[in-house]
Coordinates of C-alpha atoms and ligand atoms in Angstrom, one line a residue:
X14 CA 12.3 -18.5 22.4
X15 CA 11.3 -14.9 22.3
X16 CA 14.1 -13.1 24.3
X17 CA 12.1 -11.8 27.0
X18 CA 10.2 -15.2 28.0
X19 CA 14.1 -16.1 27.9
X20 CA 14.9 -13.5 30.5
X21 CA 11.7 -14.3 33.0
X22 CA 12.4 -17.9 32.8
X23 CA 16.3 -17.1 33.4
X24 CA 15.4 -15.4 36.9
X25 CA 12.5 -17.6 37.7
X26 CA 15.6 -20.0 37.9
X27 CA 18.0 -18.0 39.5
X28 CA 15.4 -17.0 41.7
X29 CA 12.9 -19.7 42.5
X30 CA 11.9 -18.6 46.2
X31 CA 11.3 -15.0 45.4
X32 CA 8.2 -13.7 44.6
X33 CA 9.0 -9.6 45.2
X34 CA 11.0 -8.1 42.5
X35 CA 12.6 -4.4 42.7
X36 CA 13.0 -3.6 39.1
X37 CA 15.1 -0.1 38.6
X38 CA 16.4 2.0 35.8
X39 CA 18.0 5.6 35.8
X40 CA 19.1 8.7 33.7
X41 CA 21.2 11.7 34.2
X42 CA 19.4 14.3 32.8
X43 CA 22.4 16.4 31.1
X44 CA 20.1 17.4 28.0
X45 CA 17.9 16.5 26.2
X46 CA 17.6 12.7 27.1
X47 CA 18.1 10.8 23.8
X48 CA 16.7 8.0 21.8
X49 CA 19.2 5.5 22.9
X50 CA 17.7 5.5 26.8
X51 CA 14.1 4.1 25.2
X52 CA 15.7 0.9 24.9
X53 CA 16.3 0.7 28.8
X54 CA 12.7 2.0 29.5
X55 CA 11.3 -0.9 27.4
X56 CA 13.6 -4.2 28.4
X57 CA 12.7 -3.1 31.9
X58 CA 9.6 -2.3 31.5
X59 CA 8.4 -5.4 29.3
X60 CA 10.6 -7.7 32.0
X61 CA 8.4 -5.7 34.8
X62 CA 5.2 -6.5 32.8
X63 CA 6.0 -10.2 32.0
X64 CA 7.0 -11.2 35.4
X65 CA 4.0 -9.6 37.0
X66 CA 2.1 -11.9 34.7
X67 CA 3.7 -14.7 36.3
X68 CA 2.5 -13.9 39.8
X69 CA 5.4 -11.8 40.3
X70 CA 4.9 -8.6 42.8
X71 CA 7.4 -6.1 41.2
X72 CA 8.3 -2.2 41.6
X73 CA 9.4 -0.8 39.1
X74 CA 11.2 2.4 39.7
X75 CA 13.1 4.7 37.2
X76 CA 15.3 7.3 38.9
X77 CA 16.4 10.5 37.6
X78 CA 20.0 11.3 38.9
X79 CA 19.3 15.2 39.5
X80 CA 21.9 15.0 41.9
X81 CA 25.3 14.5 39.4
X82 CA 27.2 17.7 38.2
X83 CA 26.9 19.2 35.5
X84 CA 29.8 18.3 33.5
X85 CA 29.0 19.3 29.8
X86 CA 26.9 21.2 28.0
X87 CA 24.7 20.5 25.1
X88 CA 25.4 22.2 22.0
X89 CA 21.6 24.3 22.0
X90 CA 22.5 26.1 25.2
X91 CA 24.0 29.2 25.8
X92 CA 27.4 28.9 27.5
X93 CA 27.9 31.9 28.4
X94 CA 24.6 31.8 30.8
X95 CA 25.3 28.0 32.2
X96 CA 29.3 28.7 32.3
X97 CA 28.8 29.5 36.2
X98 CA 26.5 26.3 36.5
X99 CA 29.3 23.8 35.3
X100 CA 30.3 21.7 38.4
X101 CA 26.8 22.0 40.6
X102 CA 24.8 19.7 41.1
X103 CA 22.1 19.3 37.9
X104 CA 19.1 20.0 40.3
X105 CA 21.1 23.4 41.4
X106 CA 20.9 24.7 37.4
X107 CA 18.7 27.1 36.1
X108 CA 15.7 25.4 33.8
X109 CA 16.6 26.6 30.0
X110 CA 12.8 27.4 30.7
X111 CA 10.4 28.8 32.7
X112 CA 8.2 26.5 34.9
X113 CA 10.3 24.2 35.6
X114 CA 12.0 23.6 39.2
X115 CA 15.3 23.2 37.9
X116 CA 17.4 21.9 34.9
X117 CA 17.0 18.3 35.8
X118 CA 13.4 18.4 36.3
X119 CA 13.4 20.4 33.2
X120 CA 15.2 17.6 30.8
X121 CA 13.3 14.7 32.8
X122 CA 10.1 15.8 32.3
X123 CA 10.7 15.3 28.2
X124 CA 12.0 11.8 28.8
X125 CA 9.2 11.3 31.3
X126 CA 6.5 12.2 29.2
X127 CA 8.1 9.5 26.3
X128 CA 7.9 7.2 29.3
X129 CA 4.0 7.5 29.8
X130 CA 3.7 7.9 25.7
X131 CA 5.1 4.3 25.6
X132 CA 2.8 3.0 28.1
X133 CA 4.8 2.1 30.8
X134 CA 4.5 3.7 34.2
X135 CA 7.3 3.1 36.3
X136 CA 7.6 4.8 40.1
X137 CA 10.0 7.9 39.1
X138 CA 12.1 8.9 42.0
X139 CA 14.9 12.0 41.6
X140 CA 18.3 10.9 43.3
X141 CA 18.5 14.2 45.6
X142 CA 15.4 13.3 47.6
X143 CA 16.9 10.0 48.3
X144 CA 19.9 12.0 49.5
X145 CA 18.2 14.2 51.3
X146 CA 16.1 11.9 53.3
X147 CA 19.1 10.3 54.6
X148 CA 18.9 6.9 53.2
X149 CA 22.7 7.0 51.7
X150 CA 24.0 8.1 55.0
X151 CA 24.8 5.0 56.8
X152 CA 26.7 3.7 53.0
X153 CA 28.8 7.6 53.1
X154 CA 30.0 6.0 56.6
X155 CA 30.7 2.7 55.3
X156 CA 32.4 3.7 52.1
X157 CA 34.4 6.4 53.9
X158 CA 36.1 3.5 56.4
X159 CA 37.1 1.9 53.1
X160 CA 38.7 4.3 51.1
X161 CA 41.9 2.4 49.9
X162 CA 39.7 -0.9 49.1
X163 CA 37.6 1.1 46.3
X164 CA 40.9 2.8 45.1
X165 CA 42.5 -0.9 44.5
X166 CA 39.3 -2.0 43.1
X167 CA 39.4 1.1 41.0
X168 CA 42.7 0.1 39.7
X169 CA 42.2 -3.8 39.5
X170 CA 39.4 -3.4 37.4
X171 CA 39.6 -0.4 34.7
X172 CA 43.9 0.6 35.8
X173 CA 42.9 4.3 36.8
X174 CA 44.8 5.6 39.4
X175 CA 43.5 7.8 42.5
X176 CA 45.9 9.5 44.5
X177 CA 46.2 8.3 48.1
X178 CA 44.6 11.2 50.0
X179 CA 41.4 10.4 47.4
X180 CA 38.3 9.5 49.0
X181 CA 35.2 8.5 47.4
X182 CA 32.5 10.9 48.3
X183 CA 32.0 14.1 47.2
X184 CA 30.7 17.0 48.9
X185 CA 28.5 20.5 48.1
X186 CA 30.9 23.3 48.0
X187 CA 29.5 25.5 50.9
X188 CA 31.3 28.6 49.5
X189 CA 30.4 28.3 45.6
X190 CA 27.4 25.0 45.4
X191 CA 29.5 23.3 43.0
X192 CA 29.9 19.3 43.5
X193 CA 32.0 18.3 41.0
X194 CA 34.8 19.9 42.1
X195 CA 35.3 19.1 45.7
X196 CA 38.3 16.8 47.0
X197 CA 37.0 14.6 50.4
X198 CA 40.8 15.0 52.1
X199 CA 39.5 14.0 55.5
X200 CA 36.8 12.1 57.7
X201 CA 36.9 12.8 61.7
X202 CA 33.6 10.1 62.0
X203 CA 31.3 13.2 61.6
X204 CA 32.5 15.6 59.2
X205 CA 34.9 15.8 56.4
X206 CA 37.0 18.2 55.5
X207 CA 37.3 19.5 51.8
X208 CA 38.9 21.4 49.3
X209 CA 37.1 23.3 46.5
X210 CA 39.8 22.5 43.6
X211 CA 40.7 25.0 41.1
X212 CA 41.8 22.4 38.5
X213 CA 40.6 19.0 39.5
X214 CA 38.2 18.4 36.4
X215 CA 37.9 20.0 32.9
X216 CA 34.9 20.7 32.7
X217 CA 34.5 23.2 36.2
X218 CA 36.4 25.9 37.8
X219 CA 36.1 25.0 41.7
X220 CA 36.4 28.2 43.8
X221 CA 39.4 27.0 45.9
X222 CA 37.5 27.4 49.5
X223 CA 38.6 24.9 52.2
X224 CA 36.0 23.3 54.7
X225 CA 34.7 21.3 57.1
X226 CA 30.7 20.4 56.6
X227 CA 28.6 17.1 57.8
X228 CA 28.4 15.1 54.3
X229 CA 24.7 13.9 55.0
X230 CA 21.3 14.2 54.3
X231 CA 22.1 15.5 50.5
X232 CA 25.4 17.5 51.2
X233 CA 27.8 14.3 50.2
X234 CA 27.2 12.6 46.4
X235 CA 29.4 9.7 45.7
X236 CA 31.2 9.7 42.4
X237 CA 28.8 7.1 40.2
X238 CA 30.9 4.3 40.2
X239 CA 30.5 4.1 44.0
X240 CA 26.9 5.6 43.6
X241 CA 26.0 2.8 41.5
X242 CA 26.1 -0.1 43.8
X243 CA 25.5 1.8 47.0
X244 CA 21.9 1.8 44.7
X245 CA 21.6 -1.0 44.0
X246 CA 23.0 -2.3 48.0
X247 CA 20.4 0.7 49.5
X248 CA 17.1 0.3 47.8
X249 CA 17.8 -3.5 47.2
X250 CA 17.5 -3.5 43.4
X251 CA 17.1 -7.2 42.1
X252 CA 17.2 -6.6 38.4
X253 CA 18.8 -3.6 36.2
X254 CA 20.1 -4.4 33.1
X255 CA 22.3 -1.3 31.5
X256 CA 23.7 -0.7 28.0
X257 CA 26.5 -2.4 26.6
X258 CA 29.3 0.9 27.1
X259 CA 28.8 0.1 31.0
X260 CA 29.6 -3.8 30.5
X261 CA 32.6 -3.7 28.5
X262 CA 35.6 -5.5 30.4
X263 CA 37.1 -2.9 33.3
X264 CA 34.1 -0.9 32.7
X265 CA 31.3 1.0 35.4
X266 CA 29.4 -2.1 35.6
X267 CA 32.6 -4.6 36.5
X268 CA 33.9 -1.8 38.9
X269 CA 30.3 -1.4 41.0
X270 CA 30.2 -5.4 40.6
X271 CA 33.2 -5.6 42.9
X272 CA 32.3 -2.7 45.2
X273 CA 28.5 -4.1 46.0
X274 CA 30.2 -8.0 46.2
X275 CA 33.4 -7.6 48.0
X276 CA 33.2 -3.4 50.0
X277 CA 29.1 -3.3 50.9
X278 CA 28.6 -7.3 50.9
X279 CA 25.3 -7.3 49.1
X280 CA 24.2 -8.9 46.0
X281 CA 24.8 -7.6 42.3
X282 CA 21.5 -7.2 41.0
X283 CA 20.4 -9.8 37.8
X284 CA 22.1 -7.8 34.8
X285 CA 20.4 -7.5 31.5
X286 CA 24.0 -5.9 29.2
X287 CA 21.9 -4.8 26.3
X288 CA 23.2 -2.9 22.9
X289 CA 22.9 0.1 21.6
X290 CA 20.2 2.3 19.9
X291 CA 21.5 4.1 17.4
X292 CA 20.2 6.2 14.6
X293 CA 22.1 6.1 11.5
X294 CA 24.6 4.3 12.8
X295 CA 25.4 6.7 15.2
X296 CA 25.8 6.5 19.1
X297 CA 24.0 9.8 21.0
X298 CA 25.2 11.7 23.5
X299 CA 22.7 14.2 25.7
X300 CA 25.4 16.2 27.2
X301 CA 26.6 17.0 23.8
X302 CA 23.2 17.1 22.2
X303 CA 24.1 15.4 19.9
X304 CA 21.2 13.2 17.3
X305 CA 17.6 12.9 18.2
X306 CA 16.1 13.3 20.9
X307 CA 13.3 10.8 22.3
X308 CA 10.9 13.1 22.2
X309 CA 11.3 13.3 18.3
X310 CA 11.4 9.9 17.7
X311 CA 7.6 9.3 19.6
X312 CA 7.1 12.0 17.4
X313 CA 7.4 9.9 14.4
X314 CA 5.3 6.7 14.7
X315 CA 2.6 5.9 17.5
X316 CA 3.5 4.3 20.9
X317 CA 3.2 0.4 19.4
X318 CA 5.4 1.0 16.7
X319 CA 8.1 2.6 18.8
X320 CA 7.7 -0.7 21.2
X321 CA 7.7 -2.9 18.6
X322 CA 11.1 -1.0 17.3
X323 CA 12.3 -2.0 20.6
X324 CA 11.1 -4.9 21.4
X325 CA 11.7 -7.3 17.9
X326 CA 15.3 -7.3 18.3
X327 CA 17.1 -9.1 20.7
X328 CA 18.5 -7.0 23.6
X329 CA 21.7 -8.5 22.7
X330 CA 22.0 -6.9 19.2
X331 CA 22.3 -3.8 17.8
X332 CA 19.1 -1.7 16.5
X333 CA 20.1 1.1 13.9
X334 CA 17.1 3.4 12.9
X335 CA 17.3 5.4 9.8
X336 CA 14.5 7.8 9.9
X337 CA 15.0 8.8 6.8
X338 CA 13.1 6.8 3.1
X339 CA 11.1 4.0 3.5
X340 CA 12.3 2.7 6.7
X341 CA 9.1 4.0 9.0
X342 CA 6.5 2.3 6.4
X343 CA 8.9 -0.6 6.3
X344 CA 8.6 -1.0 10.3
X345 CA 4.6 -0.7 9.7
X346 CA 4.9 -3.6 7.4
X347 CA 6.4 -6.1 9.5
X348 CA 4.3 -4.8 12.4
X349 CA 1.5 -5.8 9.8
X350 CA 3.1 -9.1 9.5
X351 CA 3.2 -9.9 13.7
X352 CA -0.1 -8.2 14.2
X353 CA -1.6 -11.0 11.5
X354 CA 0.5 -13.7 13.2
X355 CA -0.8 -12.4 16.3
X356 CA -4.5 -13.0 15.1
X357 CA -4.8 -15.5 12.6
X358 CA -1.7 -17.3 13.2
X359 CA -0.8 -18.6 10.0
X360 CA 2.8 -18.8 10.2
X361 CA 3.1 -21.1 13.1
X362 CA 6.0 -18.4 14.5
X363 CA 5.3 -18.1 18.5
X364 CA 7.8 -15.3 18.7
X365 CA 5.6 -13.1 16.3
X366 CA 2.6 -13.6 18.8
X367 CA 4.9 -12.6 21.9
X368 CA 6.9 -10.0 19.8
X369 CA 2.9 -8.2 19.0
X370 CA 2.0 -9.1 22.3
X371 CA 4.5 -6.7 24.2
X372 CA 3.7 -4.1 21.6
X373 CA 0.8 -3.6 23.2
X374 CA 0.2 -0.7 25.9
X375 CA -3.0 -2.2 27.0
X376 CA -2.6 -6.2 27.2
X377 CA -6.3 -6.5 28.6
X378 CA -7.6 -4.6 25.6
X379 CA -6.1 -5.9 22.3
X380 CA -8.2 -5.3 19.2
X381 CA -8.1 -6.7 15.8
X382 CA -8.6 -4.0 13.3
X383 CA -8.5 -3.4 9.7
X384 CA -4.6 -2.2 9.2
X385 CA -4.4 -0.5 5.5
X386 CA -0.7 -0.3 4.8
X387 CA 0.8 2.6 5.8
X388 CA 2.7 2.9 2.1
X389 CA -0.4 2.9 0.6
X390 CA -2.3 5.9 2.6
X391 CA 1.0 7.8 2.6
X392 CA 0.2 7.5 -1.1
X393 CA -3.4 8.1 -1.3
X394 CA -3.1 11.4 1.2
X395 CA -0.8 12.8 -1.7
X396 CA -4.1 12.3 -4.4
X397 CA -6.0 15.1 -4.3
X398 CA -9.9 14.7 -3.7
X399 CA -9.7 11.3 -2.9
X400 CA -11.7 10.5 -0.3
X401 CA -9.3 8.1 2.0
X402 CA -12.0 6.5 4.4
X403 CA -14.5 5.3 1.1
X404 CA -10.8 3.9 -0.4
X405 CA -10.0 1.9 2.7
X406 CA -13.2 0.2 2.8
X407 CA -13.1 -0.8 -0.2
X408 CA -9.9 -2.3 0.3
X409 CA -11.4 -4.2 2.9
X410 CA -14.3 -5.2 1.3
X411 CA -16.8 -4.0 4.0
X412 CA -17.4 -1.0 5.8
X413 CA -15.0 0.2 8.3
X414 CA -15.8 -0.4 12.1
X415 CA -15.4 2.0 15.0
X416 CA -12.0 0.2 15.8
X417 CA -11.0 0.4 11.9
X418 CA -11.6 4.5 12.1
X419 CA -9.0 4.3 14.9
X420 CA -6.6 2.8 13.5
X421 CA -6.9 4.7 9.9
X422 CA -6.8 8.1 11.7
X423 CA -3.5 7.3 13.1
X424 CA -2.0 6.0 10.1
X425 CA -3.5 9.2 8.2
X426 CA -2.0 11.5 11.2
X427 CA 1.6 9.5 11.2
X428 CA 1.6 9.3 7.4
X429 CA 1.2 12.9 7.1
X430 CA 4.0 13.4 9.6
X431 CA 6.2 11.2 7.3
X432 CA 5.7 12.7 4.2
X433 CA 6.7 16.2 5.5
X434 CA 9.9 15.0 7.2
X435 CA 11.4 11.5 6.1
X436 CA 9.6 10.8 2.9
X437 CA 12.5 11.7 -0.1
X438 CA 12.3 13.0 -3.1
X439 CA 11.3 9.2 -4.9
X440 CA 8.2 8.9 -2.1
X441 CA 6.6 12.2 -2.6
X442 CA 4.6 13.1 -5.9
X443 CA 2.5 15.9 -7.3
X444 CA -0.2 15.0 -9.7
X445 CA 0.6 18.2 -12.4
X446 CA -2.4 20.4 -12.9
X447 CA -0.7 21.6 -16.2
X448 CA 0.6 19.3 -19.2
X449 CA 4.5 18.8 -17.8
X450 CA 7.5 20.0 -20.2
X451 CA 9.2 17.0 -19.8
X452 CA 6.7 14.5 -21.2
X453 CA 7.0 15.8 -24.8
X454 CA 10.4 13.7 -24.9
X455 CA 8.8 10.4 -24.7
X456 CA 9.4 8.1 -27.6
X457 CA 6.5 7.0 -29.7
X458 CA 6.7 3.4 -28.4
X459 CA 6.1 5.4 -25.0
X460 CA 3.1 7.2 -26.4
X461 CA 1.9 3.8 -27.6
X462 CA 2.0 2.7 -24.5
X463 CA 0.1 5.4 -22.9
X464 CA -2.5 5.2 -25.6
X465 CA -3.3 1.3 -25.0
X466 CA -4.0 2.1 -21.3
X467 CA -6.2 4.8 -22.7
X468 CA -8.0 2.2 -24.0
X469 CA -8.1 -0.1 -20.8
X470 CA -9.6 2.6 -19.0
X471 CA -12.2 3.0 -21.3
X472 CA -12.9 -0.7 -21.8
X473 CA -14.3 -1.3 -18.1
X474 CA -13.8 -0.4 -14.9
X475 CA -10.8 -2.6 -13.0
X476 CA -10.0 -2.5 -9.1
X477 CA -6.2 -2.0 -8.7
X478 CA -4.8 -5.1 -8.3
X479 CA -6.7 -5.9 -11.2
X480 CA -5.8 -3.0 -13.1
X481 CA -2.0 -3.3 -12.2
X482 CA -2.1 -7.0 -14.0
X483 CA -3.7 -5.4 -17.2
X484 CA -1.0 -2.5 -16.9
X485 CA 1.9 -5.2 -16.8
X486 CA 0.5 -7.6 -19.7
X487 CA 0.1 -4.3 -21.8
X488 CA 3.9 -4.0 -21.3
X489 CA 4.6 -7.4 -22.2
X490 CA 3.4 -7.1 -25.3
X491 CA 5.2 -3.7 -26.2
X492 CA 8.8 -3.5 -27.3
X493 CA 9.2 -1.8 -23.9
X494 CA 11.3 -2.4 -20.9
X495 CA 9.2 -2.1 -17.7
X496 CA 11.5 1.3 -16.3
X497 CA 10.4 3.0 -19.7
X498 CA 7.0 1.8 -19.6
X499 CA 6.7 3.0 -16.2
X500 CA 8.2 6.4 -16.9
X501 CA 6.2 7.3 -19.5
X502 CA 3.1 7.5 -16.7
X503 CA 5.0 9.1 -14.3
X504 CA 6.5 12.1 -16.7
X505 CA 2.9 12.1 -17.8
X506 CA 1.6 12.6 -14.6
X507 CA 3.9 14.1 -12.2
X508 CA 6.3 14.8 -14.2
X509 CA 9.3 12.7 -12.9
X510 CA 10.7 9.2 -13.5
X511 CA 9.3 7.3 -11.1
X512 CA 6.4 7.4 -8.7
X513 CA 3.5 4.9 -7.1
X514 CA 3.0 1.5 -8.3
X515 CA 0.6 2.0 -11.5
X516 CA -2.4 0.1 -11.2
X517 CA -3.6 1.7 -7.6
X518 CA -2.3 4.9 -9.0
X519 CA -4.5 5.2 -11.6
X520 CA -7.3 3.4 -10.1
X521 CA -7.0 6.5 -7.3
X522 CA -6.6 9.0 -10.1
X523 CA -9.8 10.7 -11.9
X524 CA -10.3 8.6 -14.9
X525 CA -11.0 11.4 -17.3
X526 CA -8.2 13.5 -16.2
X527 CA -5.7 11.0 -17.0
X528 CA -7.5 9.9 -20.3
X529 CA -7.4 13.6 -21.1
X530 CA -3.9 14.2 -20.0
X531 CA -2.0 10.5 -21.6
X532 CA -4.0 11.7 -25.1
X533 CA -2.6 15.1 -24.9
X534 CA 1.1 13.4 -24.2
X535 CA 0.3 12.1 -27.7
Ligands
ZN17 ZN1 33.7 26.0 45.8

């Protein structure tokens, strides 16, 4: 069963009574937010989609933790100017740019606009509003009463030890606005008292002031262990799944388990423990700014594409995305392959249907259109003068519809976009305007070759397919291996080993010019 009719059906059954579902995903917005939070965005957002489906009413909310310190800083900033900044809270930092309220809002706005690229819509809410309106206030009483139960759990769970006058809330430094540095020593019931520390973290300098200051209505932040299931315990979240680093054993997610269970007494929301995103095998880190960014990869292929990325793997495995060769007209391949399924269904593979299905960012309005492989107009946009709208249709065999034009434009526009930055070397070509040095070393079996095809071309005119068969029975029947045959009408042509397959590239090609050009070779 396609994994996320596996998930509905899981909660339909965990849940039968229920018919509301609060549906919730976050991000700290230390950088640039990278590629690996897309995968969050789309398991919650195609669980959102496919239980509303079944009758479901679900909010889906995606909150942006402005309120966490700043605790690192990404490698594209200048540390001089945010050195200060370490230790407040993120929604307290300067923007990088102008027009932006703040740093947070900055970053977010990135990641948001990804969000809406992909087609999902989810209610975004910033964490310092919520603090600020006071709904964390009766949970900063409830957690302060139990300090010593959070510290065992603390230790139980993961073995890290908090000293005994630790308490787990922090609080805005009044003297220097830094959060990340405060110690909570004491609670009278109404305030606490604190102490700005000097050396309590690595990554701040706290200003060493000692006070006394009411920790609600956004002046307290719990540290995000305890943040995590006051969340989940506050705006009753019934489903967050989070990525696999939280789940391990003694990990965040284990710890906030037995805080929201056993300390606040409310349920731990349905957990989806998916794996990582990674991009050439390597994990991304947005404090460090470290890989690419999401923004870059909606950059590189259209919004269904990027959801299918997502969405064909199981959550429970590992998706590692090599930008770089043949692995973006690869993905448009098996996309092909589903989107085919999807309509015509000829290989009896349900997933496939499901998999296109939740591809989609409009499930009321999916079209069937003519989809020319993306290979092949990477290839033709690289043939000069060739007209790519007249080639598709012919491909098709009829003329393109208004839906077709759609489709073909995007493929043109994210073809282009791979050529200039993931194609290598072996993808790209340049037809030579001017006879190329290196095809005077070809042996005269080579030139044979070249002359039979001479020939073909002149005999008739043959469609590529067609052409590509003649091509490959010419070769047959000449002392030559199919690499040298091959070579000879690339060094001929572009003046390099290896290129396009033959028969559509010299179906594409100006038939005089390479008549001219494989008799000059000679
Ligand atoms: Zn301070």
């Amino acid at each position: 069963m396609f994994w996320v009719d596996e998930i509905c059906e899981d909660i339909l059954k965990k849940y039968p009574e229920k018919d509301h579902f609060l549906i919730r995903d976050e991000k700290t917005p230390s950088g640039r937010v990278h590629v690996g939070s897309i995968r969050g965005v789309v398991i919650h957002g195609v669980i959102a989609q496919a239980l509303r489906e079944k009758g479901k009413q679900i909010r889906f909310i995606y909150e942006i933790n402005d309120a966490d310190p700043m605790d690192g800083l990404p490698i594209y900033l200048d540390p001089e100017k945010y050195k200060e900044h370490m230790g407040k809270p993120l929604k307290d930092v300067p923007s990088p740019e102008k027009g932006y309220e703040n740093y947070a809002h900055f970053f977010a706005q990135e990641f948001i606009d990804v969000i809406h690229f992909m087609g999902f819509e989810p209610e975004i809410i910033f964490s310092s509003d919520l603090y600020k309106q006071g709904l964390y206030n009766e949970w900063i009483d409830f957690v302060l009463l139990h300090p010593n139960d959070i510290r065992r759990i603390y230790k139980e769970v993961s073995g890290s030890e908090k000293p005994e006058t630790w308490n787990p809330l922090h609080v805005i430094c009044e003297h220097c606005g830094k959060v990340g540095t405060t110690h909570v020593q004491k609670w009278d019931g109404k305030e606490v008292e604190y102490v700005c520390e000097p050396e309590m973290v690595r990554w701040a300098k706290g200003c060493g002031y000692h006070g006394k200051v009411s920790p609600y209505n956004g002046r307290g932040k719990f540290p995000w262990k305890v943040e995590w299931p006051v969340k989940w315990a506050a705006l009753q979240v019934n489903i967050e799944g989070s990525g696999k680093d939280h789940n391990a054993s003694g990990g965040s997610h284990e710890i906030s388990e037995m805080i929201c269970r056993n300390i606040l007494k409310k349920p731990v929301p349905y957990n989806i423990p998916y794996e990582f995103f990674l991009i050439s095998g390597a994990k991304m880190s947005s404090s460090k700014g470290l890989g690419i960014a999401s923004k870059e990869i909606s950059e590189m292929m259209p919004p269904e594409i990027l959801r299918f990325l997502m969405i064909r793997t199981h959550f429970n495995q590992t998706i590692d995305f090599k930008p770089e060769g043949e692995t973006i007209p690869r993905l448009f391949d098996r996309y092909d392959e589903v989107a085919t399924e999807y309509f015509e269904g000829t290989t009896g593979n349900p997933d496939w249907k499901r998999i296109f299905y939740y591809s989609q960012l409009d499930p009321n309005h999916i079209v069937n259109r003519y989809r020319p492989r993306f290979s092949r107009i990477a290839f033709m946009l690289q043939i000069p003068h060739l007209n790519i709208e007249e080639e598709v249709a012919k491909l098709k065999g009829s003329p393109l519809t208004k839906e077709d034009l759609i489709e073909l434009d995007m493929r043109v526009d994210f073809a282009k976009r791979w050529l200039e930055k993931y194609a290598t070397e072996k993808e790209k070509f340049i037809i030579q305007e001017e006879f190329p040095e290196k095809a005077r070393s070809l042996t005269s079996d080579q030139k044979q070759f070249l002359l039979d095809i001479v020939k073909l071309l002149e005999e008739k005119k043959r469609e590529g397919e067609e052409l590509h068969a003649a091509i490959h029975e010419l070769r047959k029947q000449s002392p030559l291996q199919p690499k040298e045959a091959f070579q000879a009408i690339y060094l001929a042509l572009l003046g390099k080993d290896s290129g396009p397959q033959a028969g559509w590239f010299l179906e594409a090609l100006e038939k005089n010019f390479v008549i001219k050009r494989f008799r000059q070779v000679v």
